[in-house]
Structures are given as structure tokens and as C-alpha cells.
XYZ file of C-alpha atoms in Angstrom:
759
model
C 0.056 0.006 0.030
C 1.592 3.116 -1.240
C 1.404 6.504 0.773
C 1.760 9.692 -1.169
C 2.756 13.072 0.573
C 1.569 16.352 -0.840
C 3.078 19.747 0.199
C 0.414 22.218 0.928
C 0.879 26.081 0.429
C -1.442 28.106 2.616
C -1.952 31.835 2.850
C -4.217 34.229 4.707
C -6.135 37.168 2.932
C -7.001 40.362 4.324
C -10.490 39.269 5.296
C -9.175 36.480 7.471
C -9.823 33.501 5.195
C -7.333 30.961 4.468
C -6.618 29.394 0.925
C -4.759 26.091 0.501
C -3.063 24.763 -2.676
C -1.608 21.255 -3.230
C 1.917 21.792 -4.616
C 3.022 19.302 -7.266
C -0.449 18.226 -8.076
C -1.327 18.364 -11.811
C -4.723 19.651 -10.893
C -3.595 22.409 -8.658
C -6.343 21.457 -6.188
C -7.471 24.511 -4.049
C -9.667 25.113 -1.043
C -10.676 27.994 1.011
C -12.162 28.217 4.524
C -11.959 30.365 7.662
C -9.033 28.403 9.264
C -6.069 26.368 8.008
C -7.456 23.142 9.808
C -10.602 23.462 7.729
C -8.661 23.848 4.556
C -6.487 20.864 5.121
C -9.602 18.855 5.846
C -11.187 19.780 2.519
C -7.998 18.925 0.673
C -7.666 15.645 2.511
C -11.153 14.630 1.630
C -10.479 15.404 -2.096
C -7.561 13.334 -1.959
C -9.393 10.475 -0.262
C -11.856 10.573 -2.905
C -9.162 10.273 -5.629
C -7.569 7.410 -3.930
C -10.991 5.674 -4.050
C -12.115 6.624 -7.575
C -9.025 7.780 -9.549
C -6.029 6.115 -7.907
C -4.097 6.639 -11.053
C -4.128 10.433 -10.488
C -2.161 10.230 -7.233
C 1.549 10.908 -6.907
C 2.979 14.224 -5.887
C 5.581 15.533 -8.432
C 7.616 17.673 -5.905
C 9.861 16.091 -3.322
C 11.852 17.675 -0.389
C 9.660 20.988 -0.704
C 10.980 24.268 0.763
C 9.106 27.523 0.978
C 10.944 30.495 -0.200
C 10.204 34.194 -0.789
C 11.794 36.033 -3.713
C 11.320 39.867 -4.091
C 10.327 40.944 -7.470
C 10.136 44.549 -8.863
C 7.408 44.812 -11.341
C 6.158 47.895 -13.134
C 2.458 48.408 -13.351
C 0.957 49.660 -16.710
C -2.089 51.945 -17.369
C -4.270 52.257 -20.465
C -4.406 55.660 -22.012
C -7.714 57.439 -22.769
C -8.103 55.652 -25.933
C -7.940 52.358 -24.158
C -5.357 50.873 -26.767
C -2.058 52.084 -25.648
C -0.086 50.915 -22.380
C 1.759 53.584 -20.353
C 4.309 52.257 -17.934
C 4.176 53.567 -14.424
C 6.930 55.680 -13.324
C 7.508 53.728 -10.241
C 8.156 50.016 -9.601
C 6.442 47.963 -6.985
C 8.162 45.264 -4.982
C 6.202 42.012 -4.548
C 7.184 39.291 -2.073
C 6.464 36.250 -4.201
C 6.187 32.901 -2.276
C 7.658 29.881 -4.303
C 8.197 26.254 -3.396
C 11.305 24.426 -4.601
C 12.120 20.850 -4.518
C 13.153 17.795 -6.625
C 11.138 15.925 -9.340
C 11.110 12.024 -9.554
C 14.200 12.018 -11.820
C 16.168 14.366 -9.276
C 16.014 17.557 -11.299
C 15.557 20.673 -9.331
C 12.012 22.244 -9.619
C 10.490 25.551 -8.635
C 6.745 26.283 -8.503
C 5.035 29.658 -8.000
C 1.632 28.307 -7.030
C -0.178 31.612 -6.859
C 0.656 32.321 -10.532
C 0.550 28.645 -11.673
C 4.312 28.887 -12.868
C 6.567 25.801 -12.880
C 10.048 25.569 -14.156
C 13.258 23.402 -13.823
C 16.631 24.830 -12.912
C 20.295 23.346 -12.520
C 21.608 24.953 -9.440
C 20.524 27.082 -6.375
C 22.143 30.140 -7.707
C 19.708 30.308 -10.472
C 16.285 30.005 -9.172
C 15.870 33.550 -7.860
C 16.710 35.160 -11.177
C 14.523 32.690 -12.990
C 11.621 33.439 -10.625
C 11.982 37.175 -11.370
C 12.007 36.463 -15.002
C 8.889 34.321 -15.195
C 7.115 36.496 -12.771
C 7.772 39.711 -14.702
C 6.809 37.985 -17.983
C 3.581 36.636 -16.443
C 2.575 40.134 -14.928
C 3.404 42.186 -18.025
C 0.480 44.521 -18.822
C -1.057 44.296 -15.293
C -2.546 47.300 -13.746
C -1.966 47.902 -9.927
C -5.502 46.562 -9.207
C -4.541 43.453 -11.285
C -1.401 43.007 -9.340
C -3.353 43.050 -6.011
C -5.327 40.015 -7.041
C -2.339 37.963 -7.997
C -0.418 37.168 -4.707
C -1.269 36.369 -1.057
C -1.415 39.623 0.689
C -0.678 38.314 4.371
C 2.121 35.997 3.891
C 2.304 32.161 3.378
C 3.360 29.028 5.139
C 3.787 25.402 4.185
C 2.146 22.297 5.405
C 1.674 18.770 4.064
C -0.956 16.014 3.571
C -0.734 12.290 3.007
C -3.100 9.866 1.242
C -2.838 6.094 0.978
C -3.372 4.472 -2.366
C -5.081 1.265 -1.529
C -5.219 0.015 -5.168
C -1.393 -0.167 -5.897
C 1.641 -1.448 -4.225
C 3.982 -0.827 -7.236
C 3.972 2.821 -6.779
C 6.612 2.554 -4.167
C 8.999 2.647 -7.119
C 8.300 5.372 -9.516
C 7.326 4.247 -12.833
C 10.019 6.385 -14.496
C 12.743 4.722 -12.471
C 11.871 1.175 -13.470
C 14.334 -0.308 -15.866
C 11.455 -1.935 -17.881
C 9.610 1.495 -18.303
C 12.412 3.808 -19.111
C 12.361 3.186 -22.858
C 8.667 3.973 -23.041
C 9.276 7.243 -21.311
C 11.978 8.197 -23.868
C 9.395 8.361 -26.711
C 6.026 8.955 -25.168
C 4.158 9.921 -22.024
C 1.619 8.016 -20.088
C -1.734 9.361 -21.289
C -3.519 8.950 -18.009
C -0.795 10.500 -15.967
C -0.199 13.678 -17.997
C -0.412 16.954 -16.166
C -3.542 18.854 -17.401
C -7.388 18.403 -17.732
C -8.887 15.089 -18.113
C -12.317 15.938 -19.103
C -14.950 13.677 -20.325
C -15.777 13.639 -24.109
C -19.123 15.211 -23.614
C -21.520 14.572 -26.491
C -19.161 11.964 -28.116
C -20.527 8.734 -26.470
C -20.853 7.152 -29.876
C -17.232 7.676 -31.125
C -15.803 6.810 -27.637
C -17.789 3.513 -27.473
C -16.629 2.658 -30.940
C -13.095 3.418 -30.227
C -13.125 1.399 -26.978
C -14.705 -1.541 -28.650
C -12.070 -1.485 -31.577
C -9.089 -1.052 -28.993
C -10.167 -3.509 -26.333
C -11.988 -6.255 -28.196
C -10.886 -6.121 -31.941
C -7.226 -5.036 -31.133
C -7.539 -2.815 -34.126
C -5.487 0.168 -35.289
C -7.777 3.143 -35.247
C -7.655 6.538 -36.930
C -9.801 9.416 -35.609
C -10.733 11.882 -38.483
C -12.233 15.292 -37.753
C -11.667 19.131 -37.853
C -9.042 20.510 -35.380
C -10.930 21.114 -31.881
C -13.781 18.670 -32.605
C -12.682 16.553 -29.685
C -10.481 13.777 -31.106
C -7.830 13.877 -28.279
C -10.537 13.927 -25.700
C -12.212 10.858 -27.243
C -9.059 8.936 -27.025
C -8.252 9.897 -23.318
C -11.992 9.208 -22.398
C -11.703 5.801 -24.030
C -8.189 5.172 -22.317
C -9.811 5.948 -19.039
C -12.701 3.579 -19.562
C -10.376 0.959 -20.703
C -8.489 1.249 -17.526
C -11.656 0.914 -15.453
C -12.849 -2.203 -17.289
C -9.461 -4.020 -16.972
C -9.787 -7.303 -15.187
C -7.329 -9.791 -13.555
C -7.340 -11.640 -16.632
C -5.816 -8.849 -18.500
C -2.602 -9.457 -16.600
C -0.877 -7.019 -14.191
C -3.750 -5.082 -12.782
C -1.370 -2.317 -11.524
C -0.440 -1.565 -15.172
C -3.933 -0.793 -16.275
C -3.476 2.973 -16.369
C -0.165 2.739 -18.049
C -1.265 1.116 -21.124
C -1.920 4.145 -23.340
C 1.119 6.317 -24.267
C 0.925 9.644 -26.167
C 3.903 10.361 -28.576
C 4.670 12.081 -31.812
C 7.009 11.849 -34.860
C 9.323 14.595 -33.511
C 9.554 12.656 -30.151
C 10.797 9.579 -32.045
C 13.832 11.222 -33.572
C 14.627 13.643 -30.643
C 18.246 13.401 -29.815
C 19.102 10.989 -32.529
C 22.293 11.911 -34.516
C 23.599 8.744 -36.274
C 22.071 6.481 -38.976
C 19.867 3.710 -37.591
C 19.825 5.192 -34.066
C 16.090 6.134 -33.918
C 15.128 2.911 -35.567
C 16.987 0.757 -32.914
C 15.145 2.854 -30.245
C 11.738 2.332 -32.041
C 12.191 -1.366 -32.028
C 12.987 -1.470 -28.254
C 9.937 0.794 -27.657
C 7.551 -1.471 -29.683
C 8.954 -4.595 -27.892
C 8.227 -3.248 -24.466
C 4.832 -1.731 -25.464
C 3.749 -5.058 -26.761
C 4.810 -6.766 -23.565
C 2.334 -4.635 -21.514
C -0.355 -4.809 -24.326
C -0.015 -1.073 -24.674
C -1.402 1.464 -27.282
C 0.635 4.165 -28.843
C -1.617 7.275 -29.340
C -0.040 9.604 -32.101
C -1.172 13.126 -32.010
C -0.754 13.644 -35.914
C -0.490 10.760 -38.432
C 0.847 12.994 -41.184
C 3.652 14.103 -38.898
C 5.065 10.425 -39.083
C 5.412 10.815 -42.730
C 7.238 14.071 -42.594
C 10.026 13.205 -40.016
C 12.935 10.639 -40.012
C 13.921 11.107 -43.619
C 13.779 13.255 -46.756
C 10.711 11.430 -48.373
C 7.714 9.480 -46.955
C 9.280 6.209 -47.935
C 12.184 6.595 -45.475
C 10.110 8.328 -42.761
C 9.046 7.090 -39.210
C 5.633 6.202 -40.689
C 7.319 3.869 -43.231
C 9.421 2.168 -40.617
C 6.292 1.418 -38.323
C 4.188 0.187 -41.045
C 5.363 -3.405 -41.044
C 4.962 -3.581 -37.281
C 1.286 -2.279 -37.598
C 0.679 -4.787 -40.514
C 1.937 -7.701 -38.303
C -0.058 -6.365 -35.277
C 3.161 -6.070 -33.324
C 2.383 -2.336 -32.720
C -1.063 -1.221 -31.514
C -1.738 2.282 -32.447
C -4.437 5.021 -32.453
C -3.896 8.246 -34.359
C -5.565 11.536 -35.249
C -5.792 13.548 -38.495
C -7.867 16.139 -40.215
C -9.620 15.478 -43.476
C -7.000 17.409 -45.266
C -4.253 15.476 -43.746
C -6.069 12.259 -44.489
C -5.823 13.227 -48.170
C -2.238 14.020 -47.822
C -1.445 10.653 -46.183
C -3.286 8.933 -49.008
C -1.111 10.674 -51.569
C 2.198 10.178 -49.786
C 1.630 6.577 -48.630
C -1.627 4.887 -49.360
C -0.536 1.466 -47.656
C -0.278 3.295 -44.291
C -4.126 4.085 -44.222
C -4.830 0.290 -45.151
C -3.817 -0.810 -41.654
C -6.314 1.580 -39.805
C -10.011 1.366 -39.146
C -11.277 5.045 -39.511
C -13.702 6.632 -37.116
C -15.113 10.063 -38.339
C -15.794 12.630 -35.687
C -18.476 14.814 -37.102
C -18.907 18.536 -35.986
C -21.476 19.539 -33.488
C -24.671 21.366 -34.577
C -25.666 24.540 -32.591
C -27.792 22.709 -30.148
C -25.262 20.002 -29.472
C -22.440 22.694 -29.040
C -24.532 24.546 -26.491
C -25.243 21.467 -24.633
C -21.585 20.316 -24.367
C -20.610 23.808 -23.182
C -23.173 23.607 -20.460
C -21.829 20.283 -19.275
C -18.268 21.808 -19.286
C -19.550 24.828 -17.202
C -21.275 22.489 -14.810
C -18.091 20.409 -14.412
C -15.927 23.564 -13.732
C -18.676 24.860 -11.272
C -18.733 21.700 -9.344
C -15.118 21.050 -9.230
C -13.986 24.612 -8.339
C -17.153 25.950 -6.525
C -17.213 28.541 -9.139
C -20.530 30.253 -10.181
C -21.048 31.240 -13.749
C -23.466 34.107 -14.578
C -26.681 33.202 -16.376
C -26.192 33.372 -20.335
C -22.478 32.566 -20.004
C -22.789 29.534 -22.320
C -24.827 31.484 -24.842
C -22.500 34.424 -24.786
C -19.289 32.237 -25.246
C -20.979 30.324 -28.137
C -21.867 33.672 -29.835
C -18.448 35.008 -29.744
C -16.798 31.950 -31.152
C -19.483 31.306 -33.636
C -19.333 34.967 -34.984
C -15.660 35.780 -34.674
C -14.108 32.318 -35.087
C -16.767 30.461 -37.313
C -14.108 28.128 -38.554
C -13.169 26.766 -35.208
C -14.751 23.526 -34.595
C -16.714 22.935 -31.215
C -16.110 22.216 -28.420
C -12.202 22.283 -28.235
C -11.529 26.114 -28.312
C -14.589 27.177 -26.423
C -14.212 24.475 -23.779
C -10.550 25.546 -23.193
C -11.871 29.120 -23.055
C -14.355 28.304 -20.316
C -11.760 26.365 -18.291
C -9.449 29.348 -18.596
C -12.209 31.420 -16.974
C -12.680 28.875 -14.265
C -8.931 28.926 -13.574
C -8.915 32.679 -13.151
C -11.924 32.684 -10.912
C -10.400 29.838 -8.904
C -7.450 31.970 -7.853
C -10.016 34.389 -6.094
C -11.384 34.092 -2.534
C -14.409 31.864 -2.434
C -16.835 34.645 -1.860
C -15.846 36.281 -5.208
C -15.564 33.156 -7.404
C -18.049 34.307 -9.953
C -17.662 34.427 -13.716
C -19.467 37.338 -15.158
C -20.146 38.714 -18.738
C -17.402 41.108 -18.246
C -14.954 38.388 -17.305
C -15.881 36.539 -20.473
C -15.453 39.652 -22.657
C -12.156 40.539 -20.914
C -10.567 37.253 -21.627
C -11.831 37.044 -25.290
C -10.392 40.597 -25.711
C -7.017 39.526 -24.379
C -6.858 36.528 -26.622
C -8.124 37.971 -29.782
C -7.197 41.622 -29.494
C -10.597 42.686 -30.694
C -11.957 45.739 -28.960
C -14.886 45.821 -26.872
C -16.636 48.181 -29.417
C -16.680 45.342 -31.784
C -17.659 42.608 -29.541
C -20.721 44.176 -27.781
C -23.812 44.634 -29.942
C -25.272 46.917 -27.454
C -22.331 49.508 -28.075
C -22.878 51.659 -31.102
C -19.885 52.314 -33.572
C -20.868 54.949 -36.122
C -18.935 55.142 -39.339
C -17.901 58.793 -38.512
C -16.339 57.507 -35.333
C -13.980 55.069 -37.093
C -13.293 57.516 -39.782
C -12.338 60.225 -37.193
C -10.055 57.688 -35.345
C -8.233 56.476 -38.599
C -7.992 60.158 -39.985
C -6.051 61.255 -36.681
C -3.294 58.873 -37.952
C -3.691 59.095 -41.707
C -3.306 62.617 -43.074
C -4.896 63.711 -46.404
C -6.541 60.368 -47.575
C -10.200 60.783 -46.957
C -11.197 58.285 -49.476
C -8.810 55.512 -48.224
C -9.837 56.171 -44.639
C -13.553 55.979 -45.739
C -12.997 52.565 -47.391
C -11.003 51.167 -44.316
C -13.693 52.326 -41.956
C -16.470 50.698 -43.916
C -14.631 47.365 -43.504
C -14.372 47.904 -39.821
C -18.089 48.711 -39.496
C -19.065 45.646 -41.564
C -17.084 43.456 -38.960
C -18.912 45.260 -36.130
C -22.195 44.682 -37.781
C -21.624 40.939 -38.531
C -22.135 41.473 -42.221
C -18.774 40.022 -43.449
C -18.840 36.640 -45.256
C -18.010 33.939 -42.637
C -16.489 31.809 -45.465
C -13.919 34.529 -46.461
C -11.377 36.905 -44.792
C -12.817 39.886 -43.021
C -11.667 42.048 -45.861
C -9.618 41.825 -48.988
C -8.311 45.337 -50.067
C -5.757 46.512 -52.605
C -4.198 49.785 -51.733
C -2.905 51.657 -54.823
C -1.068 55.049 -54.894
C 2.240 56.590 -55.073
C 5.056 55.915 -52.750
C 5.105 57.681 -49.218
C 1.439 58.511 -49.141
C 0.200 56.368 -46.199
C -0.601 53.003 -47.639
C 1.417 50.983 -44.999
C 0.405 53.441 -42.316
C -3.207 52.729 -42.873
C -2.648 49.095 -42.657
C -1.051 49.594 -39.190
C -3.706 51.851 -38.128
C -6.439 49.191 -38.983
C -4.412 46.524 -37.166
C -4.326 48.597 -34.027
C -7.981 49.536 -34.273
C -9.253 46.055 -34.919
C -6.959 43.831 -32.938
C -4.712 46.133 -30.661
C -6.858 45.532 -27.407
C -5.257 42.345 -26.462
C -2.129 41.317 -24.638
C -0.142 40.906 -27.934
C 0.092 44.282 -29.474
C 2.078 43.328 -32.815
C -0.961 42.219 -35.057
C 0.513 43.284 -38.330
C 2.002 40.425 -40.376
C 4.005 42.061 -43.329
C 5.609 40.345 -46.413
C 7.724 42.264 -48.946
C 6.473 40.628 -52.093
C 9.605 41.858 -54.069
C 11.428 38.837 -52.264
C 9.183 36.492 -54.040
C 9.920 37.351 -57.629
C 12.023 34.418 -58.699
C 11.143 31.047 -60.279
C 10.800 29.257 -56.888
C 8.867 31.931 -55.210
C 5.612 30.020 -54.419
C 7.448 27.329 -52.667
C 9.549 29.712 -50.607
C 6.289 31.723 -49.765
C 4.578 28.594 -48.206
C 7.625 26.694 -46.801
C 10.725 27.460 -44.605
C 14.003 25.829 -45.756
C 13.447 23.047 -43.318
C 10.234 22.027 -45.019
C 7.965 23.367 -42.254
C 5.593 26.136 -42.787
C 6.980 29.713 -43.460
C 7.423 31.970 -40.414
C 4.476 34.182 -41.396
C 2.102 31.247 -41.726
C 3.205 29.939 -38.362
C 2.662 33.437 -36.907
C -1.003 33.571 -38.224
C -1.558 30.039 -36.926
C -0.513 31.276 -33.440
C -2.774 34.418 -33.806
C -5.317 34.381 -36.558
C -6.677 37.779 -35.535
C -4.335 40.057 -37.533
C -3.819 42.179 -40.547
C -1.916 40.477 -43.261
C 0.059 42.922 -45.602
C 1.352 41.894 -48.812
C 3.578 44.898 -49.631
C 4.213 45.808 -53.505
C 2.366 42.734 -54.439
C 2.796 43.618 -58.153
C 6.531 42.569 -57.890
C 5.720 38.909 -57.077
C 6.099 36.012 -59.381
C 3.147 34.812 -61.408
C 2.906 31.429 -59.620
C 2.483 33.307 -56.423
C -0.772 34.722 -57.483
C -2.094 31.192 -58.085
C -1.121 30.482 -54.334
C -3.031 33.611 -53.186
C -6.209 32.830 -55.124
C -7.378 30.377 -52.348
C -6.290 32.714 -49.608
C -8.227 35.680 -51.034
C -11.364 33.649 -51.824
C -11.855 30.949 -49.194
C -9.387 32.298 -46.385
C -7.352 29.149 -46.539
C -3.874 28.031 -47.553
C -3.163 24.227 -47.747
C 0.380 23.015 -48.324
C 1.631 19.795 -49.859
C 1.209 17.977 -46.512
C -2.401 18.827 -46.123
C -1.841 21.319 -43.372
C -4.516 24.052 -43.527
C -3.998 27.601 -42.321
C -7.151 29.652 -41.871
C -7.281 33.308 -42.703
C -11.038 33.920 -42.023
C -10.297 36.017 -38.971
C -7.797 38.277 -40.815
C -7.985 41.409 -42.899
C -5.761 41.028 -46.051
C -4.282 44.102 -47.514
C -2.107 44.364 -50.622
C -0.238 47.499 -51.645
C 0.911 48.368 -55.126
C 2.384 51.280 -57.147
C 0.756 50.360 -60.341
C -0.372 53.438 -62.271
C 1.932 55.670 -60.201
C 4.419 56.220 -62.911
C 2.699 59.220 -64.448
C 3.506 62.852 -63.644
C 0.271 63.320 -61.820
C 0.898 60.334 -59.568
C 3.897 61.632 -57.700
C 3.733 61.546 -53.854
C 3.056 65.290 -53.766
C 0.960 67.669 -56.006
C -0.939 70.905 -56.065
C -4.364 69.235 -56.663
C -5.624 65.765 -55.407
C -5.919 64.278 -58.899
C -6.037 60.530 -58.496
C -4.592 58.685 -61.489
C -6.326 55.649 -63.187
C -4.885 53.136 -60.624
C -7.837 50.741 -60.905
C -7.372 50.644 -64.834
C -3.752 49.855 -64.372
C -4.628 47.109 -61.845
C -7.196 45.421 -64.212
C -4.574 45.215 -66.948
C -1.949 43.870 -64.714
C -3.896 41.171 -62.733
C -5.729 38.251 -64.274
C -9.598 38.487 -64.117
C -9.988 35.781 -61.438
C -7.489 37.496 -59.152
C -8.982 40.977 -59.660
C -12.552 39.549 -58.941
C -11.376 38.299 -55.523
C -10.711 41.886 -54.341
C -13.373 43.545 -52.183
C -12.206 46.984 -53.059
C -9.332 48.810 -54.866
C -8.570 51.666 -52.575
C -6.920 54.762 -54.281
C -4.570 57.057 -52.347
C -4.344 60.690 -53.286
C -0.948 62.706 -53.737
C -0.160 64.795 -50.672
C -0.146 68.537 -50.673
C 2.198 70.865 -48.607
C -0.488 71.481 -46.201
C -0.887 67.628 -45.577
C 2.958 67.522 -45.065
C 2.552 70.226 -42.330
C -0.116 68.204 -40.660
C 1.995 65.069 -40.676
C 5.001 66.970 -39.230
C 2.735 68.264 -36.324
C 1.553 64.856 -35.742
C 5.020 63.353 -35.614
C 6.194 66.179 -33.237
C 3.421 65.516 -30.836
C 4.142 61.765 -30.880
C 7.743 62.538 -30.259
C 7.069 64.598 -27.135
C 5.127 61.418 -25.737
C 8.192 59.096 -26.099
C 9.324 57.481 -22.870
C 12.704 59.426 -22.611
C 10.737 62.704 -22.227
C 7.603 61.565 -20.677
C 9.136 59.486 -17.742
C 11.316 62.585 -16.873
C 8.297 64.856 -17.115
C 9.856 67.049 -19.896
C 7.414 68.820 -22.037
C 8.450 69.457 -25.663
C 7.450 72.568 -27.515
C 8.486 73.923 -30.780
C 8.503 77.169 -32.813
C 7.097 77.841 -36.352
C 10.472 78.115 -38.006
C 11.387 74.556 -37.024
C 8.104 73.099 -38.250
C 8.567 75.039 -41.495
C 12.164 73.712 -41.953
C 10.745 70.137 -41.566
C 8.169 70.818 -44.097
C 10.739 72.150 -46.527
C 13.258 69.428 -46.079
C 10.655 66.704 -45.965
C 9.250 67.670 -49.408
C 10.204 65.484 -52.211
C 7.971 64.905 -55.126
C 9.564 61.512 -55.867
C 9.368 59.807 -52.477
C 6.169 61.249 -50.820
C 6.386 61.750 -47.037
C 9.370 59.330 -46.438
C 11.999 62.178 -46.514
C 9.839 63.814 -43.604
C 10.904 60.943 -41.372
C 14.541 61.464 -42.227
C 14.352 65.172 -41.506
C 12.637 64.632 -38.294
C 15.289 62.328 -37.198
C 18.166 64.651 -38.344
C 16.674 67.844 -37.113
C 14.855 66.873 -33.952
C 15.447 63.390 -32.515
C 19.227 63.450 -32.779
C 19.603 66.838 -30.948
C 17.027 65.788 -28.297
C 18.837 62.553 -27.739
C 22.227 64.483 -27.360
C 20.656 67.032 -24.949
C 19.046 64.167 -22.907
C 22.252 62.340 -22.389
C 23.970 65.561 -21.407
C 21.398 66.545 -18.953
C 20.123 63.491 -17.143
C 19.134 65.414 -13.959
C 16.718 67.740 -15.804
C 13.251 66.807 -14.590
C 9.804 68.218 -14.971
C 10.241 71.333 -17.151
C 9.674 72.494 -20.676
C 12.071 72.027 -23.411
C 11.691 74.461 -26.403
C 12.996 73.405 -29.837
C 13.692 76.301 -32.133
C 15.331 76.739 -35.521
C 18.105 79.490 -35.396
C 21.492 80.100 -37.140
C 21.135 77.019 -39.495
C 20.647 74.489 -36.605
C 18.210 73.304 -33.943
C 18.598 75.081 -30.629
C 17.158 73.517 -27.355
C 16.182 75.845 -24.580
C 15.356 74.582 -21.031
C 12.943 76.282 -18.822
């Protein structure tokens, strides 16, 4: 009979209540009560229940715990009046962060910051304090002072411990990872039922779970689950593995191994660390031998990946090596694939699919999706004593259906609800409610969409969007109007869910604000989240050679190109193809599917979705005439659209929502741009943090306009003039006078140079 000891971190809040958290527990179980004795009793009851019903989940992952306190200096940040820009506080705050250090099963040093759910490994004692400061500062980036007060225990913390007996297992006295017969399994995979993280049930998938369980346990078949990302394939496998462990009988062999029969692995894990020819093949053979001895199942996260790693072609890949073992039933496997990946596998190696029985996982309809989300909410409410406001499920479903229509249910939405529950679980019990505002705040943080676009009850007049964009883009009334109409269409929910949010071609002479308007749209539409950089920019002049289409889609190592990976990580963005007319002809063929259906599929069947993005292309077509220079005395727009129609094929042109023409700039426009740049310069951190107010005279402004005027390059020379005439003198003055605080610095143009006067 094994006994497991869990360290418990306890802290008292300002109201006198005590919170306790199991350290080293993959579920991070938490309790709250008026006294530490009651908290320990609640956690002990929870562990006793696990010992009776889920003995496989027992086993602390932190040994020889020590409570330590690390001082971390953090700088709070405020939002300006627009709600988009973060302004750092001039002062730092010192937080006393309680952390627990100890050892993992394999002897490596581990540090946990339970209040922030941070965990990392370190090599020696001298490192952990600096690492704590690094991870805590990174975690608290963008927090306001009010946010910081909710993150950490206010009244100190102390360490206690709890023990629980596992009446179902005697073999746990020796950790599985240290057993000689199990080490080879841990090198290539992780035990599915012992992974840290959520082990939720496959709600609404009783049919696929039963079918998978029957094929795995009774037919001993290899099974392939096919469905869209997020439809629940991984959860189905986990649920079937859990049921298989419960249904195991003494006739199945060693009963203590029933929760260790399913192992999750990947192609990258197979070849990790292997340098020499035949090395990973030898390890695979040993892995297969040991897995068959315990009648185990290898659960592969992505079947297509097996054909992409291990060799240059599919015929010498990991999948090709495993195929004979699958055919002879020496290896028992279940795998996952999307429909596009299934087609790619069929093209690359048809024989691999012949060894699998396929189970299709269909998408949920609206009623089923809401029912599943209700069950997820109920499970989170029960396990964490969290109360969700009425209508929470409907709101989550509406947000994901409207702004991520391509995302399959319930995966992303379920993960979103659990994230809400985790945030609420860190609060005192009396305030563990999830409101509509909490849902909106988390969705804004993840997507970057501002509250104005998310809330139907908040109006967004076209004139308001036009005014916001016009403050950043000078002298382009028509272009600003076109961009504002796209944004209001997104707000009204009138965009086509089967296409990108907008496909625009910006045409005009150089230096008139095409790229600047794309940046302004990215900030307005997606700049409200934690990640501020939402503009993905490609210079299409780099894709003009014969191999351009392949380089556009793939990195040199065969993986997806960097810009595609960035869109996969954050699909809410503005995708800018700069100077698109300079790309090779085959690049336009690649872009056809992107502009029409918002999808790009590579040769491996991997699909990247762009339906949450705004796609903008810029071009100088038609700008070679005299009237199309960057400056002019009249706003005469040349025939850009005619030039675009002549250059692009009809099928490409017809996929554009609008061709937006940019007008030449006048001297008055340049003066307005110079004023705008000077105002933004006065708000830079070097001046704002010291309380220095920057003012300037008319002569300096006029000098900037004169030097920034160039009929060939538009407003671009203005940036160089500003850097030379204002920024450089300011930088020299600031370095020479570091003690000057809270005053006015006047920049004047006199005697052929910029003079700076302090007052």
C-alpha cells in the first residue's frame, strides 16, 4: 500500500480567510475556509476521494519541498484614454513572491510559484531567484495595480503537508519512470492518463468513444480518428483510455499497469536526440517490444507528422518504418488526422491508411455545441465551487461562432471556459463568479478585438471610425472611408464567414500612407489584447524568382513559413502583402485560395485559416505618371484601377473587395503630418518619464516641411528630416542633462541649426 505526501501552500487574505493549494499536483487542487485546519480537511477529503475513484491520478511531483520568498520588482501599466496604448508607471512595486522548490522524480530541481501557476526546472541553487524574477515579470506584463493586488497572497504564506494512501497499488513505491522496464517508454512517449492537465470527459461523443473502446479492447485494431481541429479527437482517445483502465480485469495481466497502457507520442519525439544513422530505428524497435509486452497502445497526435520526419521522403520516414509492425499487429496504435491530412497521407503513402480502421468525428450542430458547453460549465462549477453568470454559455458560443466561425466545437470554446474557471479559482471563495465582463475581458485578451466590436449594444458609427483613422492618416479621405467601412461591416456581422474579414488593394504613389493605414487598421481592430503586434507584413519583391511560391509557403527545413506560423498562433491580424505586383506569377495562384476562401493548404495537407484576418495588398501600379507623384498641387487620382485590371488576371481581380486609391499629398498635408510626428515625439518614454514637455516654434516646423518635401518619395523624407533635425539633438541633450526633470524644453530653428532651450 503506497502513501503519497503532498506539500500544501497556505496563505491568509485580508478578510481572515485561508486558501490552500496542493503543490506538485497536476490539477492544482485548491480549497478556501476560515481556518487552516478546515482547508486541510477539505483537501484531505478530495485526496481520499481520488484514492478511491481515480487512484491513477495520485502521486505528488515535488519532493523535499522548501518554501522560499523572492522579491520581484514589477512595473504596473495603465491604459491611456483611448484604451489601446499601455503607459508604464514611473515607479516600480516590490512584490514578495512565495515559491516552493524541490526535486522531481528524476532528481532535477523544480520551482513552483503556485499563486501564478508557474513551474520551471533549474540546474543549481544560484539560478532559481533570477528565474523566478524573469517568469513572474513576464507573467505580470501589462497588469494594472488593481490586477497585481489580485495575483499574490497579501498576508504571507506557510507550508504544510498532507498524506494519502493508495489502496489500489503497491507498485508505486518505485516510481514508474525509474523502473528499468519502463524507461524506454518514457523516452518516446508520455503515459496518457498520468499527464499534467485536464482529463475531461468527451461530452456529447458517447458514440465515437464507445466505438473506439470496442475497436481497441476487443478487436485489437489500429484506429484513426478523422475530424476538424478542435472537434474533440484527443479527448475521445483520453476518455476511451480511462474507460479501458476501469474495465480491465485480473485476466488482463498485471492490474497495476491498467492506467499505464496508453502512451501519447509524436514523430518529433521519436527522432529527438538521435544523431546517427539507424539510431532512432533501434530505439523504435525497443519501444515496440516493451509496449507489446504490456499490451499497450501508442496514441499519435498527428498521423501526417509520421510521414514528414525521419527522412527526406515519406518512404524513409518514421511512418514507413512503423508500417510493417502495424501490419503484423506487433504495434497497436491510435492516431488523429484532419480530412485534409487524411488526403495528404493517402497521396504520400496509401498503404499506411490500409492498416487503420477510420472513425469519423462529425462537427456539432448549434444545439449540441451549447449542450456540451453547458456540461463543461457544470463540471468547472462543481469541481472549483465557481458560479457562472446566467447566459455565460450563450455568450461564449456567440463570440466563437461569430468571430471564429471556422473553429470546431467544443475544443477552443471548452478551453476558453476552463481558462475562465482557472482565473476565478484564484480568487477568494466569496468572489468566485464568472460574469459577462470576465468573458469579454478574456476574449479581448486572446483575440485583441476591442470591446466596441464585440458588444452589440455598443454603437460604432462610421464617422467615429473615420475620425479615429484620420487622426493617424493625413490627407487620405477616400482611403480612410474605405477602411472604416470594412471595420463597421465587421462590427455589424455582415462579413462573409467563408472569406477573410476584408480583402483590399491599396494603390497609390510611394510615401502617401498605404502601409500606415494598414498599421492603423491592425491597431484599431486587434490592438486591445495582450499581444500588440498584429500586423504580419511580407515584402513581395522578395518572391519574384522561379521558386517563389514554394518559398512563400515553406521554410528551408520544410516546415510552414514563418508568417504562416505566426497567423496560426494568432489568426486575428492584418496580413499585409507589400508591393504585390513585384511577385512572380505563380505566387498569385497560391494567393487565389487565400483571397477567396481564406485558406492555404500546403503539400502535406496542413490548412492555415485566414478567415479572422484582414488581408491588404499595396501596389504602385499606375503611379509612374507625372500626376501620380507623392506630392501635388491638386488631389488628382490617376487611373490606378485601370492599371490594376490590366496587370492582374480577371480571376485575381474579382477576389478583391475593393481597390482603394490614395491621393497625392499637398504641402498642407505634410505640415499636418509633421505636427503629428512632433506630438508623438513629445510622448516618447525618454521625455515623458522625466516629465519633460516638448514645444517647438514655427520656424522649426517650416524647416521640417521644406526638408521633408520630395515629389519622388512622398512623405518618407519627412521621417529622415525629423530624425536629423529633432530626434538626434534631443537625444544628445537628454544624455548631457540626465538630471533635468519636470520642465519645458523648447526646440527652435536658429542660425541654421536646431537650438534647445530649457525652462
